[in-house]
Coordinates of C-alpha atoms and ligand atoms in Angstrom, one line a residue:
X18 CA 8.7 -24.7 -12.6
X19 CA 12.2 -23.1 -10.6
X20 CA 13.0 -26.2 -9.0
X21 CA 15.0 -24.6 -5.5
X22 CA 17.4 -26.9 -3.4
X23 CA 18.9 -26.3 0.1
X24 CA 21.3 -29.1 1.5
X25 CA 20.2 -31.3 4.1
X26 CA 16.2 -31.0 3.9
X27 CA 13.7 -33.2 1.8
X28 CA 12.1 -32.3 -1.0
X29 CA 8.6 -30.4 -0.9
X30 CA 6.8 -28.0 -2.7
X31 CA 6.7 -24.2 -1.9
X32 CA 3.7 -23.3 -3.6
X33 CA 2.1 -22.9 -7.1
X34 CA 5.3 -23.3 -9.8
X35 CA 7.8 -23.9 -7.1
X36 CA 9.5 -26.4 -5.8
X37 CA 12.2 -26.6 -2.8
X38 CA 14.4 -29.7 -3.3
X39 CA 16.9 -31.2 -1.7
X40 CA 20.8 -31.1 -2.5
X41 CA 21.9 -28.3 -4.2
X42 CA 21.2 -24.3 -3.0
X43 CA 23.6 -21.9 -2.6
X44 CA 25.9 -21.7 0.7
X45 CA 26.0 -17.8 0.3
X46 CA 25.6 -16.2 3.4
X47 CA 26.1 -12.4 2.4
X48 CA 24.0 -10.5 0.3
X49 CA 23.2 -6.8 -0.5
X50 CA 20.0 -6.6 1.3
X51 CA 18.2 -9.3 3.0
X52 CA 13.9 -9.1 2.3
X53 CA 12.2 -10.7 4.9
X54 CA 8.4 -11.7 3.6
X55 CA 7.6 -13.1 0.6
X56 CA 3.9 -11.6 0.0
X57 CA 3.6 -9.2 -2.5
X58 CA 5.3 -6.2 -1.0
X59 CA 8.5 -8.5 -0.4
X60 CA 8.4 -10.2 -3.8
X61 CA 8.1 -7.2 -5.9
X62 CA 10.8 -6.0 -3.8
X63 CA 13.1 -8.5 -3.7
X64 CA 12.3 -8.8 -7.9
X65 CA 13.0 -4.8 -8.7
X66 CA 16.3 -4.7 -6.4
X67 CA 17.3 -7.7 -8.5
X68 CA 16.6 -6.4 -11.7
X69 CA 19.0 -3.6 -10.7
X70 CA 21.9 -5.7 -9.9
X71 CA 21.5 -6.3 -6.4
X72 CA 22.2 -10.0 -4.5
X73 CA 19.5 -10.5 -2.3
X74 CA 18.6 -13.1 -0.2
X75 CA 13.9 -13.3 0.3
X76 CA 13.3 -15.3 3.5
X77 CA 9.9 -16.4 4.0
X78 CA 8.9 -18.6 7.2
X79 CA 5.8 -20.0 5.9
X80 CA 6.2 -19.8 1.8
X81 CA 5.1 -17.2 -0.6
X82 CA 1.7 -16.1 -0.4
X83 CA 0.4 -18.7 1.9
X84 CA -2.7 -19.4 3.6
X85 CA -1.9 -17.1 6.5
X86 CA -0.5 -14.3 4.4
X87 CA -2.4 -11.4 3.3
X88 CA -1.3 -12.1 -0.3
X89 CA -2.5 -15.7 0.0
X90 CA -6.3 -15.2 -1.5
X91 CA -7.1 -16.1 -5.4
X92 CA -8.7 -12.9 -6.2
X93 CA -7.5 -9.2 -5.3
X94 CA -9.0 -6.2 -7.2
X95 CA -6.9 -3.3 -8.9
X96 CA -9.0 -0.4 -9.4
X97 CA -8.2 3.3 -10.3
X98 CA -10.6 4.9 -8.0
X99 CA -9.3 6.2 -4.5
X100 CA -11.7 9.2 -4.1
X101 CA -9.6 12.4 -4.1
X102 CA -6.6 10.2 -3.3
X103 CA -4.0 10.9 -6.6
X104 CA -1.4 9.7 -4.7
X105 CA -2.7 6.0 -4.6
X106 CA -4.7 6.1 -8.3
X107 CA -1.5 6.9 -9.7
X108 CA 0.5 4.2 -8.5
X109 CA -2.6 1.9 -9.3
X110 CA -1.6 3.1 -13.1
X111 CA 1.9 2.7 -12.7
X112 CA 1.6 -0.9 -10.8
X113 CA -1.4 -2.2 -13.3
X114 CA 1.0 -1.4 -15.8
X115 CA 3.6 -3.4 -14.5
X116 CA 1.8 -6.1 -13.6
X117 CA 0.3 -6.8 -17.6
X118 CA 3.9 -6.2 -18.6
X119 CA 5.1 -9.0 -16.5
X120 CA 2.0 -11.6 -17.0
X121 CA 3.0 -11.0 -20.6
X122 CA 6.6 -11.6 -20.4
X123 CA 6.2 -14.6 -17.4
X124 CA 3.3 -16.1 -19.8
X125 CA 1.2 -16.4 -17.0
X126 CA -2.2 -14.5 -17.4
X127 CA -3.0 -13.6 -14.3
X128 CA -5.3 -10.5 -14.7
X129 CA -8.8 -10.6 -15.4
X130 CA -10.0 -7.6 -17.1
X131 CA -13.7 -7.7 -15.5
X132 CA -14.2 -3.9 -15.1
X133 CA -14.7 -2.3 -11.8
X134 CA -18.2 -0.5 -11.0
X135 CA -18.3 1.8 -8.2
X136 CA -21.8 2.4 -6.8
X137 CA -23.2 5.4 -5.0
X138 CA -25.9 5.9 -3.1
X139 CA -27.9 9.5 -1.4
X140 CA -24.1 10.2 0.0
X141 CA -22.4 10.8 -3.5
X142 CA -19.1 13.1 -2.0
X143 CA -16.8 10.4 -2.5
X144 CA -18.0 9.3 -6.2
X145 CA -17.6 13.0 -7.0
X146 CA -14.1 12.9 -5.8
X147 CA -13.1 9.6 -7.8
X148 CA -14.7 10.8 -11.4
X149 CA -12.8 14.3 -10.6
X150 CA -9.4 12.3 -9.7
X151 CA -10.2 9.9 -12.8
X152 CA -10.1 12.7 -15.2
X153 CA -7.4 14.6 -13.8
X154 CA -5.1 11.7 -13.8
X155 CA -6.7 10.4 -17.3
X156 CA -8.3 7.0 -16.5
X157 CA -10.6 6.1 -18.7
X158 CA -14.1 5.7 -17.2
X159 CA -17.7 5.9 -17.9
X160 CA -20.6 7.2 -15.7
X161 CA -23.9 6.2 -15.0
X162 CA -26.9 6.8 -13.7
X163 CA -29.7 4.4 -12.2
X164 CA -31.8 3.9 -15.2
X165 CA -28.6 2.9 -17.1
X166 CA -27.6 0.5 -14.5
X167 CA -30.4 -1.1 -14.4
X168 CA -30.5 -1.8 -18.5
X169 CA -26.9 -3.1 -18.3
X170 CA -27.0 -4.9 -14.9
X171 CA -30.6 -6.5 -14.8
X172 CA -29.5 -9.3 -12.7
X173 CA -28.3 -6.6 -9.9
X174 CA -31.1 -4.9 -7.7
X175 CA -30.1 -1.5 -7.0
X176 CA -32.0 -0.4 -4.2
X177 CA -30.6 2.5 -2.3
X178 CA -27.9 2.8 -5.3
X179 CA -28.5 6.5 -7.4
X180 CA -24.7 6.6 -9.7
X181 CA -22.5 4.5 -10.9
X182 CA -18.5 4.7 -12.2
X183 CA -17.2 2.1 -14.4
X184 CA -13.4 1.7 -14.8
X185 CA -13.5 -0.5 -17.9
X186 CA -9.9 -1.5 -17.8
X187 CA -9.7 -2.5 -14.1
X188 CA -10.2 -6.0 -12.7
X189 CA -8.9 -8.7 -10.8
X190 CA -5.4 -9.8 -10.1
X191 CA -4.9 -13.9 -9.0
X192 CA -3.4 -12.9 -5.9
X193 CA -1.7 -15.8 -4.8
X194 CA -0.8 -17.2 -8.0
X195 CA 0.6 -13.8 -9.1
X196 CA 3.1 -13.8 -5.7
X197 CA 4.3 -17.4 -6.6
X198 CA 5.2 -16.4 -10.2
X199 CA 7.0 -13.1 -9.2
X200 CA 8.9 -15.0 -6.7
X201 CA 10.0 -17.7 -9.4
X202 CA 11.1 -14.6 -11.6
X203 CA 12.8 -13.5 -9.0
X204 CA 14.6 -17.0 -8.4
X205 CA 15.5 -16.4 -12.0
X206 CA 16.7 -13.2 -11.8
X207 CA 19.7 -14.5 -8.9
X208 CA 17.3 -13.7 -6.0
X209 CA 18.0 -16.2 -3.5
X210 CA 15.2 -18.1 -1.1
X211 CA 15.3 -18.9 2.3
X212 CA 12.2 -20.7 3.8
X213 CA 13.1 -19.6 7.1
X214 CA 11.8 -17.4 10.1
X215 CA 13.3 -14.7 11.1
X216 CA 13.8 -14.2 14.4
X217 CA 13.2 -10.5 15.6
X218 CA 16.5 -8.2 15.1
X219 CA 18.5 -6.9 18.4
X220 CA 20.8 -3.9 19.0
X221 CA 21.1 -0.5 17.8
X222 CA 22.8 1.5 15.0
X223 CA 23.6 -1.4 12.4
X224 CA 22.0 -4.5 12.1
X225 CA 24.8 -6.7 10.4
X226 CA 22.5 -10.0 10.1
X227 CA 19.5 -11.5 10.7
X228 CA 19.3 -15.0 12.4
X229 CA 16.6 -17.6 11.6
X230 CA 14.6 -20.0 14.0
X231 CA 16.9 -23.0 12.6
X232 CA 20.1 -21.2 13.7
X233 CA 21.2 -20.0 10.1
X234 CA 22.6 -16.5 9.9
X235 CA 22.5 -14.4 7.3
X236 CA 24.4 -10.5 6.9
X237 CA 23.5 -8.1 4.4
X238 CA 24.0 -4.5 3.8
X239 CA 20.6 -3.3 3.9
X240 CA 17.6 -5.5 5.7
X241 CA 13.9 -4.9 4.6
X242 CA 11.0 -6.5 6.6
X243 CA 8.0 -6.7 4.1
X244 CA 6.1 -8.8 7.0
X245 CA 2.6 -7.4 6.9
X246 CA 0.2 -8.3 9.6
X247 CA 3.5 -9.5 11.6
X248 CA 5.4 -6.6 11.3
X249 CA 3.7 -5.8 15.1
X250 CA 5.6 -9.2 16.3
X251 CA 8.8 -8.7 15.2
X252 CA 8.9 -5.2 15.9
X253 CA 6.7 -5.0 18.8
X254 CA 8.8 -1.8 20.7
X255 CA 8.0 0.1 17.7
X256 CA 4.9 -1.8 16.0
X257 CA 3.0 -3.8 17.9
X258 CA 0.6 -0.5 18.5
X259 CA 0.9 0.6 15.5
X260 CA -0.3 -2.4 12.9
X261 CA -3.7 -2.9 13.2
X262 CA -4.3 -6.6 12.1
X263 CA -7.8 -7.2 12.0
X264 CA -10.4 -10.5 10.8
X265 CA -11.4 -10.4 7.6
X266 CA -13.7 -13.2 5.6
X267 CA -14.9 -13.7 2.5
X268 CA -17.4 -15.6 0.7
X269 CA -18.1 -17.4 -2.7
X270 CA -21.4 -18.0 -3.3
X271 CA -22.7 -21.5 -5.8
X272 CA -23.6 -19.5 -9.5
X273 CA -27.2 -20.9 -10.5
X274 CA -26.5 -23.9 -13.1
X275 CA -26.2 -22.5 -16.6
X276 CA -26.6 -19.1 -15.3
X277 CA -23.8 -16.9 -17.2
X278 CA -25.3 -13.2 -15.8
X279 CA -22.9 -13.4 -12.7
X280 CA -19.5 -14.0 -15.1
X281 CA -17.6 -11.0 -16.7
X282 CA -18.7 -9.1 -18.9
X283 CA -22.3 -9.5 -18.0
X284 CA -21.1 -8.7 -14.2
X285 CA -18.1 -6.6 -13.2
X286 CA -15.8 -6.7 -10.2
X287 CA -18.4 -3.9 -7.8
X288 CA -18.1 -1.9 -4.7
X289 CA -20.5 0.2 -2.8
X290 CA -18.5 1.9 -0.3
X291 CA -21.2 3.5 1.9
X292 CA -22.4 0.2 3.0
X293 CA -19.0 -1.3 3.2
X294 CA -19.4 -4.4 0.7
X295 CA -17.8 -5.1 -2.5
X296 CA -17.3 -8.2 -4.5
X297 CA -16.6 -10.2 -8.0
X298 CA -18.0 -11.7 -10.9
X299 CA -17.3 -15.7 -11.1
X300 CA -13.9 -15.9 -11.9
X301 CA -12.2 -19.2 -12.6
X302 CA -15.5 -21.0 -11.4
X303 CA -15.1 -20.6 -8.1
X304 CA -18.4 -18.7 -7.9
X305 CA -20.0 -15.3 -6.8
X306 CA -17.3 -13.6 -4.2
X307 CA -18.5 -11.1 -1.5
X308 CA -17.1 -9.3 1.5
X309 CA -17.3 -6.8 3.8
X310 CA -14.4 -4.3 4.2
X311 CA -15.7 -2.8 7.7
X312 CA -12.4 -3.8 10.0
X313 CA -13.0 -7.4 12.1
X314 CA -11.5 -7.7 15.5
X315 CA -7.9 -7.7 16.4
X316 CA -6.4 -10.8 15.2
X317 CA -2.7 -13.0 16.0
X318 CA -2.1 -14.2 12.3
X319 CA -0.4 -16.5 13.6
X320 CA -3.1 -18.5 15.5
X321 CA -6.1 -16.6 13.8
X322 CA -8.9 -18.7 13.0
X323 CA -9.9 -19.7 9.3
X324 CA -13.5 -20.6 9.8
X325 CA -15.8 -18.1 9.0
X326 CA -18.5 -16.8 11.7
X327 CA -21.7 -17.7 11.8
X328 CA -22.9 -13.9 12.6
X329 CA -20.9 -12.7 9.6
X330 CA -22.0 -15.5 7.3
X331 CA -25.9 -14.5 7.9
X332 CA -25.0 -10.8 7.3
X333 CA -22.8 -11.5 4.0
X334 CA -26.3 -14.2 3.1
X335 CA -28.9 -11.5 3.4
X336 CA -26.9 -9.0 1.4
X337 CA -26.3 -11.3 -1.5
X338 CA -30.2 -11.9 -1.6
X339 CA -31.4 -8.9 -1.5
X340 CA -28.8 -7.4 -4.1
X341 CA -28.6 -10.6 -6.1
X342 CA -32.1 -11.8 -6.3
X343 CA -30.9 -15.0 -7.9
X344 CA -29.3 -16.4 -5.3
X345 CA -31.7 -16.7 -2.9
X346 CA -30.5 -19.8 -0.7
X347 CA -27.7 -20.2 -3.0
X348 CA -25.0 -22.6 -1.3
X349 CA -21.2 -21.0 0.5
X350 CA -19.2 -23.0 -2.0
X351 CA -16.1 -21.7 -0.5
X352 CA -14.8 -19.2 2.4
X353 CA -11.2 -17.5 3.2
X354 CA -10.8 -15.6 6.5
X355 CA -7.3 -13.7 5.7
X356 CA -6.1 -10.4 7.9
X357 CA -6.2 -6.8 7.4
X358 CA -2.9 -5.4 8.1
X359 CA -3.7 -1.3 8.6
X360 CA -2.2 1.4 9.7
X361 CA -4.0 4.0 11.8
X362 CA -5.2 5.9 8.7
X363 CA -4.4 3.1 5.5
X364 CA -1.7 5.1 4.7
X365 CA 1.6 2.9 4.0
X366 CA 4.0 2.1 6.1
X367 CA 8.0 2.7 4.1
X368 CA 10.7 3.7 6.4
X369 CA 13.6 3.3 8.4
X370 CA 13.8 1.6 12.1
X371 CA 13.9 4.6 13.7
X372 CA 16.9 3.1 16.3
X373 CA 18.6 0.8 13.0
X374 CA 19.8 3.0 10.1
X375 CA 20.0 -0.3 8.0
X376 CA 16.5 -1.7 8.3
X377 CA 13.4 -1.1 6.9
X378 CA 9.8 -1.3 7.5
X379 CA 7.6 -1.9 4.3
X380 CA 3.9 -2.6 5.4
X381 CA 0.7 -1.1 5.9
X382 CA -1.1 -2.5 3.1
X383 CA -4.3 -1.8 4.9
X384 CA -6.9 -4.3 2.8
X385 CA -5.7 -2.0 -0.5
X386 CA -2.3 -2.9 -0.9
X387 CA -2.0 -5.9 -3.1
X388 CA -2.6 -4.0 -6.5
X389 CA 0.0 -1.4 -5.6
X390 CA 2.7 -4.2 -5.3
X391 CA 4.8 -3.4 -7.9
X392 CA 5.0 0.2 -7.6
X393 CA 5.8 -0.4 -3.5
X394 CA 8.4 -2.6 -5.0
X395 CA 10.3 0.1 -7.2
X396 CA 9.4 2.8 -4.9
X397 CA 11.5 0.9 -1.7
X398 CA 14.1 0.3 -4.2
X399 CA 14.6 3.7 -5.2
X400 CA 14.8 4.6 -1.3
X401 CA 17.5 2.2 -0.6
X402 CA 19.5 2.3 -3.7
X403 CA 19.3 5.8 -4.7
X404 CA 17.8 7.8 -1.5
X405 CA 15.2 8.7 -3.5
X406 CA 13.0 11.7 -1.8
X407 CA 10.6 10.1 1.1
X408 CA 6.9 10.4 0.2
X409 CA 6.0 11.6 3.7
X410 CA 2.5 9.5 4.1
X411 CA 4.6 6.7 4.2
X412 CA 6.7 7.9 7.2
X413 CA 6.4 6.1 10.5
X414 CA 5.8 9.4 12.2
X415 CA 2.5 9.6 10.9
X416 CA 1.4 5.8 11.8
X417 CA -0.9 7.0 15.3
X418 CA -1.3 4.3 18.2
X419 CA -5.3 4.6 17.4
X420 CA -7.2 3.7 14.6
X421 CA -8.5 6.4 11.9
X422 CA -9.4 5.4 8.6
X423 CA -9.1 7.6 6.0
X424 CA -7.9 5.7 2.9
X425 CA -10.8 4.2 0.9
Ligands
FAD527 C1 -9.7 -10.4 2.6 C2 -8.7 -9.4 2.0 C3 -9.1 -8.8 0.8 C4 -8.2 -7.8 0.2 N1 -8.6 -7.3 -1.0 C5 -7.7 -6.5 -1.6 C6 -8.0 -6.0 -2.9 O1 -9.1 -6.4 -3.5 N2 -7.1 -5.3 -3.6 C7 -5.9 -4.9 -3.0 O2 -5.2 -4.2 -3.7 N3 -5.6 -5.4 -1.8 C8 -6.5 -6.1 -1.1 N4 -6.1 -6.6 0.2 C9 -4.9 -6.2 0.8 C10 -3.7 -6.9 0.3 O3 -4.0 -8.3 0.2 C11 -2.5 -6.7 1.3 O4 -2.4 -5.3 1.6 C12 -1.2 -7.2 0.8 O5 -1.4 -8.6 0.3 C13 -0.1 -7.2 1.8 O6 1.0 -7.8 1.4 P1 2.3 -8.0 2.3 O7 3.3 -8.5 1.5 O8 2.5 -6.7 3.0 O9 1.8 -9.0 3.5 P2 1.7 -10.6 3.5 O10 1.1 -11.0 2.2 O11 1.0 -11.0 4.7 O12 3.2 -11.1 3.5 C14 4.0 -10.9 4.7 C15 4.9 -12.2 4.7 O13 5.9 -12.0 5.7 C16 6.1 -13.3 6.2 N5 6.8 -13.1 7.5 C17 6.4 -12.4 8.6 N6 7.2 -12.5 9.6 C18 8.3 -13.2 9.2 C19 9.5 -13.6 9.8 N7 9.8 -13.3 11.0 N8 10.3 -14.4 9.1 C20 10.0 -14.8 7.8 N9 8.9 -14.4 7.2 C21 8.0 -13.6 7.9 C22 4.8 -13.9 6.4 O14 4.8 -15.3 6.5 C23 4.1 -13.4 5.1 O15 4.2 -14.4 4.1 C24 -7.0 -7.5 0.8 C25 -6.6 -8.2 2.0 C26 -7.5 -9.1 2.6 C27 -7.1 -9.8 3.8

């Protein structure tokens, strides 16, 4: 537990290990570069440009990976498979790397190694595309056909399902939990934390500080904004048509009592992308999760609301039931409604402000970016500390005002 103090204020808690007391923090007011958001993207940022000397201050205005934030679910998968996509499988092998290296060194296992199974139906393009990518970048996987699915999977109906690809060393991340502990690292590592919002930056050609809701103002050399769905608020010139934040829910559906089919290994983490759904084995006890990855409506994530639909929580029912016989009229034992934050295409959004030389844009996770934080994180710092070469997907001048989705 990083206990964190800040003069003035009462003590409260900022999440899972942390706490914000009263008395103490810092009075430093100039840092190397400010990170504003303190989701994944932010965190692993703040925690790389730390780890390579820099002072940097992470302001967050509602604490890290909260209810509201994209990073705020338990669960998150990392998988390997992105169709013909290299570019993202290979920094899901350089982040899933990361990540085990620093549950092992923070002693806090927060990866669950369930396997992911990809399912493919009469359109089998895009599972032709992953097993190709697989090999070629050397992820170990396993392929199958229906008669073998259904002698390792017996508690799974696969109607209208023909292949299957099973990353054995993929999983689930514990999303929110994962976000507090890098933050604490980061506390550790001289990072310092500001639970304040930032107020949206004015002016051309330098920014030299950022000014919070309370008043407080803070200068650094360099500014990143890691604000995912809100990057469209505080940038809303350049933005606001170009994040896409959109309603997502989820579901976790009551496990049968005694019933250990629907746990890993018996059950991996699954997706079955020409219908749009995917979901997880019981992790943690929180039962059988399921959602649909088809984008929701335009959402505020501000003033979203958390309750789930009832037209949505039909649809998710019937597909359980007819894909998990067992839970016919099984009980909603919990639900999350969390945002989307995409980009026309799901491409990334890393660059500069195109009227502030010093300020950055670091978004765009599209529903697939939580697994690729810690590669996002050493990528950015490499941009700012060593103007490392721009990957050009990332570029604003590819975000488009409309909506095309072409990362899977
Ligand atoms: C339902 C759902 C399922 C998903 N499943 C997966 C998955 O299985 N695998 C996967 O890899 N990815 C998944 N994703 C996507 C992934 O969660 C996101 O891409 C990722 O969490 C984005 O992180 P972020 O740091 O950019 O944004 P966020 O986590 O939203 O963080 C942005 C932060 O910036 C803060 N902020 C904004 N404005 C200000 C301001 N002015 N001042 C101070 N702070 C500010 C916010 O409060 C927030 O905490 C899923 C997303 C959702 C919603």
């Amino acid at each position: 537990m990083v206990t964190l103090t800040r003069p003035g204020r009462k003590s409260f808690s900022l999440g899972y290990r942390l706490r914000y007391d009263a008395a103490t923090v810092s009075s430093q007011k100039s840092f190397d570069v400010v990170v504003v958001g303190a989701g994944v993207f932010g965190a692993w940022t703040a925690w790389h440009l730390a780890k390579r000397g820099q002072r940097v201050a992470l302001m967050e205005a509602y604490g890290p990976a909260h209810s509201r934030a994209s990073s705020g679910g338990e669960t998150r998968i990392i998988r390997m498979g992105y169709g013909a996509d290299e570019l993202y499988t290979r920094w899901s092998q350089q982040s899933m790397e990361q990540w085990k290296k620093f549950f092992e060194a923070s002693k806090a296992p927060l990866f669950h190694e369930t396997g992911v199974l990809w399912l493919g139906g009469d359109d089998d393009s895009q599972m032709r595309r992953t097993s190709a990518a697989l090999r070629h970048c050397k992820v170990p996987f396993e392929e199958y056909n229906r008669a073998t699915l259904e002698r390792k999977y017996p508690q799974v109906s696969f109607e209208d399902i023909k292949t299957g690809i099973f990353e054995p060393h993929s999983g689930v991340l514990m999303a929110r939990r994962a976000v507090a502990t890098l933050v604490e690292e980061a506390l550790r590592l001289g990072v310092q934390y500001y639970n304040a919002q930032v107020l949206k930056p004015a002016g051309s050609g330098r920014l030299e500080q950022v000014e919070t809701s309370q008043g407080e103002r803070i200068s650094a050399e360099q500014f990143v904004f890691a604000c995912g769905a809100w990057l469209g608020k505080v940038f809303p010139e350049v933005l606001a048509a170009r994040i896409f934040p959109t309603r997502q829910e989820v579901f976790f559906f009551g496990v049968p009592g005694g019933d250990t089919r629907f746990a890993a290994p018996a059950l991996p983490t699954w997706l079955f992308q020409e219908d749009l759904f995917y979901g997880m084995p019981d992790i943690e006890n929180r039962g059988l999760k399921i959602a649909y990855d088809g984008h929701g409506e335009r959402v505020d994530p501000d003033t979203l609301s958390r309750i789930v639909t009832p037209v949505m929580r039909e649809r998710v029912r019937a597909y359980v039931e007819r894909r998990f016989p067992a839970f016919k009229g099984a009980p909603i034992v919990e639900t999350r409604v969390c945002q989307y934050e995409n980009t026309s295409n799901g491409d990334f959004l890393i660059d500069q402000h195109p009227g502030m030389e010093n300020v950055w844009f670091v978004g765009g996770g599209s529903g697939h970016g939580f697994k690729h934080g810690p590669a996002l994180g050493e990528y950015v710092t490499a941009r700012l500390l060593d103007r490392a070469e721009p990957e050009p997907r990332f570029s604003l001048s590819t975000k488009a005002r409309t909506q095309n989705r072409a990362v899977f």
